[in-house]
Amino acid sequence: MTIAIIGGGAAGFFLAINLKRLAPNIDVTIFEKSAKVLTKVAISGGGRCNLTNSFAEIKKLNQAYPRGDKLLKRAFRLFDHRDTYKWFEDAGVPLVTQDDQCVFPYSQDSNQIVVTFIKLARELGISVKTLHRLTSITSGERYTLTFNADTRCTFDAVAITTGGSPKAEGLSYLEALGHKIILPVPSLFTFNIPSDSIRELMGVVAENAMVSLEGTNLKASGALLITHWGMSGPVILKLSSYGARLINEKQYRFNILVSWINEVNCDKIAEYINSIVRENPQKKVANVCPYNITSRLWLHILKKAEIPTDRKWVDLGKRAINKIINLLSNDQYTVHGKGSFKDEFVTCGGVSLECIEFNTMESKNCPNLYFAGEILDIDAITGGFNLQAAWTTAYVAAVAISQPLINK
Ligand SMILES: Cc1cc2nc3c(=O)[nH]c(=O)nc-3n(C[C@H](O)[C@H](O)[C@H](O)COP(=O)(O)OP(=O)(O)OC[C@H]3O[C@@H](n4cnc5c(N)ncnc54)[C@H](O)[C@@H]3O)c2cc1C
């Protein structure tokens, strides 16, 4: 049996290596369009490669995977984050789990993953052909693949692992084979908030914020970083992932509501503020920051509420207190555009999961055609979850290809 794996990235190499280990007689060739393989793995996680997560803080899978949670729930039964951990350590890459539950190579060097994959591929006899861009694919008794619009080869099976395609046209050859394509849109971006004084607080972090998309039930919690262009940090990236499609439909113009203190219950906040008034009646408002928010952020809120910084807590009227409560819990900003998050960026959309057999990653339309990785309509928040999806879908495909009788 011969198989062509299209795309020499995370999913392509993981699929090839596992397949060759499971079925050494299969002839496996990876075709990569560029001159180098595994380039995204090399730059992932800022060059450190956040290759999975402990999942300790994930209660429901759709918290981490806004798209693809159902497929992954099933696929994780075969290969989950614990299997990933063991796989890499067995391959000679010791790992470390950070306090934030992200898992990295102990060496803190993504190149170790690249070198390990290339070495394993060589040892297993996997052929790697760079500068081979798949330009068309036709199905018949076997698959006929055309590379660079001139070189033709035929294979018994094909696995497409070409990663996220920024444009739907990049996937038209798969649409021609009967696959539904979900419009690709960016995910994991920062929010531009031009001409708002909040940008003067560049560098300020609200450690425990909650941000929601106005008019929807989409919200996220976590640290918020104010930048010179607007807002970033885990909470913003998470919200950009949850709302990726909707925000795209709104052409990146929308309102957000920020609770700087991850609390929206006004009665609770009022109780807390009244306790500050009772305990610090003669202190100036500027000198007591509620909920331990930073002094710069507190001064910004006071300015927005038009409360003089030298006013004493006891002299705050009901109206001023209500303004404070509202700004702490429900501060509105208008986003005009997205920035980029260059440490980790993924595409939402791709080959619809409606066309995929969840147990095998095989196409429902084309027998012996498999998919793995970001080409599928699966993507995640930051934290190693995207690479985990690539490892899992690749592993499931490898098992299915190697054991067709069990899975079909
Ligand atoms: C800067 C950055 C940092 C990231 N950091 C992290 C991180 O730390 N943790 C995490 O979980 N996720 C991270 N991600 C996301 C993660 O890298 C991807 O989700 C993951 O690489 C997807 O794997 P893949 O194999 O599906 O695609 P890719 O790794 O993108 O590989 C696809 C390969 O296919 C090739 N290809 C494409 N089209 C063709 C064609 N027609 N013919 C032949 N070859 C083709 C491409 O050149 C590429 O080499 C990061 C992403 C970016 C951009």
Coordinates of N, CA and C and ligand atoms in Angstrom, one line a residue, residues 5-13 31-34 36-41 43-52 103-104 129 131-135 147-148 160-164 170 173 188 341-347 372-376 378-391 393, ligand 1:
I5 N 1.2 11.7 2.0 CA 0.7 12.7 3.1 C 1.1 14.1 2.6
I6 N 0.0 14.9 2.4 CA 0.2 16.2 1.8 C 0.4 17.2 2.9
G7 N 1.6 17.8 3.1 CA 1.9 18.8 4.1 C 2.8 18.2 5.1
G8 N 4.0 18.8 5.2 CA 5.0 18.4 6.1 C 5.0 19.2 7.4
G9 N 3.9 19.3 8.0 CA 3.8 20.1 9.3 C 3.6 19.1 10.4
A10 N 3.0 19.7 11.5 CA 2.8 18.9 12.8 C 2.0 17.6 12.5
A11 N 0.8 17.8 11.9 CA -0.1 16.6 11.7 C 0.5 15.7 10.7
G12 N 1.1 16.2 9.6 CA 1.7 15.3 8.6 C 2.8 14.4 9.1
F13 N 3.7 15.0 9.9 CA 4.8 14.2 10.4 C 4.3 13.2 11.5
F31 N 4.7 15.0 1.2 CA 5.0 16.0 0.2 C 4.8 17.4 0.8
E32 N 5.8 18.2 0.8 CA 5.7 19.6 1.4 C 6.0 20.6 0.3
K33 N 5.1 21.6 0.3 CA 5.2 22.6 -0.8 C 6.5 23.5 -0.6
S34 N 6.9 23.8 0.6 CA 8.0 24.7 0.7 C 9.3 23.9 0.8
K36 N 11.3 23.9 3.3 CA 11.6 23.3 4.7 C 10.3 22.7 5.3
V37 N 10.5 21.7 6.1 CA 9.3 21.1 6.7 C 9.2 21.7 8.2
L38 N 8.0 21.5 8.7 CA 7.8 21.8 10.2 C 8.1 23.2 10.6
T39 N 7.9 24.2 9.6 CA 8.3 25.5 9.9 C 7.4 26.1 11.0
K40 N 6.1 25.7 11.0 CA 5.2 26.3 12.1 C 5.5 25.8 13.4
V41 N 5.9 24.5 13.5 CA 6.3 23.9 14.7 C 7.5 24.6 15.3
I43 N 8.4 27.7 14.9 CA 8.1 29.1 15.5 C 7.0 29.0 16.6
S44 N 6.4 27.8 16.8 CA 5.3 27.8 17.7 C 5.7 28.1 19.1
G45 N 4.7 28.7 19.8 CA 4.9 29.1 21.2 C 6.1 30.0 21.4
G46 N 6.3 30.9 20.5 CA 7.5 31.8 20.6 C 8.8 31.1 20.5
G47 N 8.8 30.0 19.7 CA 10.1 29.2 19.6 C 10.3 28.2 20.7
R48 N 9.3 28.1 21.6 CA 9.4 27.1 22.7 C 8.5 25.9 22.5
C49 N 7.4 26.0 21.6 CA 6.5 25.0 21.3 C 5.7 24.5 22.5
N50 N 4.5 25.1 22.6 CA 3.6 24.7 23.6 C 2.8 23.6 23.1
L51 N 3.3 22.3 23.3 CA 2.8 21.2 22.5 C 1.5 20.5 23.0
T52 N 1.2 20.8 24.2 CA -0.1 20.3 24.7 C -0.4 21.1 26.0
V103 N 2.1 22.8 28.4 CA 3.2 21.8 28.4 C 4.2 22.2 27.3
F104 N 5.5 22.3 27.7 CA 6.6 22.6 26.8 C 7.7 21.6 26.8
K129 N 9.4 14.7 0.5 CA 9.7 15.4 -0.7 C 9.3 16.9 -0.5
L131 N 9.4 21.1 -1.7 CA 9.1 21.8 -3.0 C 8.1 21.0 -3.9
H132 N 7.2 20.3 -3.2 CA 6.1 19.6 -3.9 C 4.7 20.2 -3.4
R133 N 4.2 21.1 -4.2 CA 2.9 21.7 -3.9 C 1.8 20.9 -4.6
L134 N 0.9 20.3 -3.8 CA -0.2 19.6 -4.4 C -1.1 20.6 -5.2
T135 N -1.3 20.4 -6.4 CA -2.1 21.3 -7.2 C -3.5 20.7 -7.6
F147 N 1.6 17.6 -8.7 CA 2.4 18.5 -7.9 C 3.0 19.6 -8.8
N148 N 3.0 20.8 -8.3 CA 3.5 22.0 -9.0 C 2.9 22.0 -10.5
I160 N -4.6 14.4 3.8 CA -4.4 15.9 3.6 C -4.1 16.5 5.0
T161 N -3.0 17.1 5.1 CA -2.6 17.7 6.4 C -1.9 19.1 6.1
T162 N -2.6 19.9 5.3 CA -2.0 21.1 4.8 C -2.2 22.3 5.7
G163 N -2.8 22.1 6.9 CA -2.9 23.2 7.8 C -4.1 24.1 7.4
G164 N -4.1 25.3 8.2 CA -5.2 26.2 7.9 C -5.0 27.0 6.6
G170 N -8.3 28.2 -1.6 CA -7.2 27.2 -1.4 C -7.7 25.8 -1.2
Y173 N -10.0 22.4 -4.5 CA -9.8 21.0 -5.0 C -10.5 20.0 -4.1
L188 N -7.8 34.0 17.2 CA -6.7 34.3 18.1 C -6.1 35.7 17.6
F341 N -1.8 38.2 16.6 CA -1.2 37.6 17.7 C -0.1 36.7 17.1
K342 N 1.1 37.2 17.1 CA 2.1 36.4 16.3 C 2.6 35.2 17.0
D343 N 2.4 35.1 18.3 CA 2.9 33.9 19.0 C 2.1 32.6 18.7
E344 N 0.8 32.8 18.3 CA -0.1 31.7 18.0 C -1.2 32.2 17.3
F345 N -1.5 31.7 16.1 CA -2.5 32.2 15.3 C -3.1 31.0 14.5
V346 N -4.4 30.9 14.5 CA -5.0 29.7 13.8 C -6.2 30.2 12.9
T347 N -6.6 29.3 12.0 CA -7.7 29.5 11.2 C -8.9 28.8 11.7
A372 N -6.2 15.4 8.7 CA -5.8 15.7 10.1 C -5.2 17.1 10.2
G373 N -5.3 17.6 11.4 CA -4.8 18.9 11.7 C -5.7 20.1 11.4
E374 N -5.1 21.2 11.2 CA -5.9 22.5 11.1 C -6.7 22.6 9.8
I375 N -6.4 21.8 8.9 CA -7.3 21.9 7.6 C -8.7 21.6 8.0
L376 N -8.9 20.8 9.0 CA -10.3 20.5 9.5 C -10.9 21.7 10.2
I378 N -11.5 22.6 13.0 CA -11.3 22.4 14.4 C -10.2 23.5 14.8
D379 N -10.5 24.3 15.8 CA -9.5 25.2 16.3 C -9.8 25.5 17.8
A380 N -8.7 26.0 18.4 CA -8.8 26.1 19.9 C -8.3 27.5 20.3
I381 N -8.5 27.7 21.6 CA -7.9 28.9 22.3 C -6.4 28.6 22.4
T382 N -5.6 29.5 22.9 CA -4.2 29.3 23.1 C -3.9 28.4 24.3
G383 N -2.7 27.8 24.3 CA -2.4 27.0 25.5 C -2.0 25.6 25.1
G384 N -1.7 25.3 23.8 CA -1.2 24.0 23.4 C -2.3 23.1 22.9
F385 N -3.6 23.7 22.8 CA -4.7 22.9 22.4 C -4.7 22.7 20.9
N386 N -4.2 23.6 20.2 CA -4.2 23.4 18.7 C -3.3 22.3 18.3
L387 N -2.1 22.3 18.8 CA -1.2 21.2 18.5 C -1.7 19.9 19.0
Q388 N -2.4 19.9 20.1 CA -3.0 18.6 20.6 C -4.0 18.1 19.6
A389 N -4.8 19.0 19.0 CA -5.8 18.6 18.0 C -5.0 18.0 16.8
A390 N -3.9 18.5 16.4 CA -3.1 18.0 15.3 C -2.6 16.6 15.6
W391 N -2.0 16.4 16.8 CA -1.5 15.1 17.2 C -2.6 14.1 17.2
T393 N -5.8 14.0 15.9 CA -6.4 13.7 14.6 C -5.4 12.9 13.7
Ligands
LIG1 C1 3.3 31.6 15.1 C2 2.4 30.5 15.5 C3 2.7 29.9 16.8 C4 1.9 28.8 17.2 N1 2.2 28.3 18.4 C5 1.4 27.3 18.9 C6 1.7 26.7 20.1 O1 2.6 27.0 20.8 N2 0.8 25.7 20.6 C7 -0.2 25.2 19.8 O2 -0.9 24.3 20.2 N3 -0.5 25.8 18.6 C8 0.3 26.8 18.1 N4 0.1 27.3 16.9 C9 -0.9 26.7 16.0 C10 -0.3 25.4 15.5 O3 1.0 25.6 15.1 C11 -1.1 24.8 14.3 O4 -2.5 24.6 14.8 C12 -0.5 23.5 13.9 O5 0.8 23.7 13.4 C13 -1.4 22.9 12.8 O6 -0.7 21.7 12.3 P1 -0.9 21.2 10.8 O7 0.0 20.1 10.6 O8 -2.4 21.0 10.6 O9 -0.5 22.5 9.9 P2 0.9 23.1 9.7 O10 1.8 22.9 10.8 O11 0.6 24.5 9.2 O12 1.5 22.3 8.4 C14 0.9 22.3 7.2 C15 2.0 22.1 6.2 O13 1.4 21.8 4.9 C16 2.1 22.5 3.9 N5 1.2 22.7 2.7 C17 0.2 23.6 2.6 N6 -0.4 23.4 1.4 C18 0.3 22.5 0.8 C19 0.1 21.9 -0.5 N7 -0.8 22.3 -1.4 N8 1.0 21.0 -0.9 C20 2.0 20.5 -0.1 N9 2.2 21.1 1.1 C21 1.3 22.0 1.6 C22 2.6 23.8 4.6 O14 3.6 24.4 3.9 C23 2.9 23.3 6.0 O15 4.2 22.9 6.1 C24 0.8 28.4 16.4 C25 0.6 28.9 15.2 C26 1.4 30.0 14.7 C27 1.1 30.6 13.4

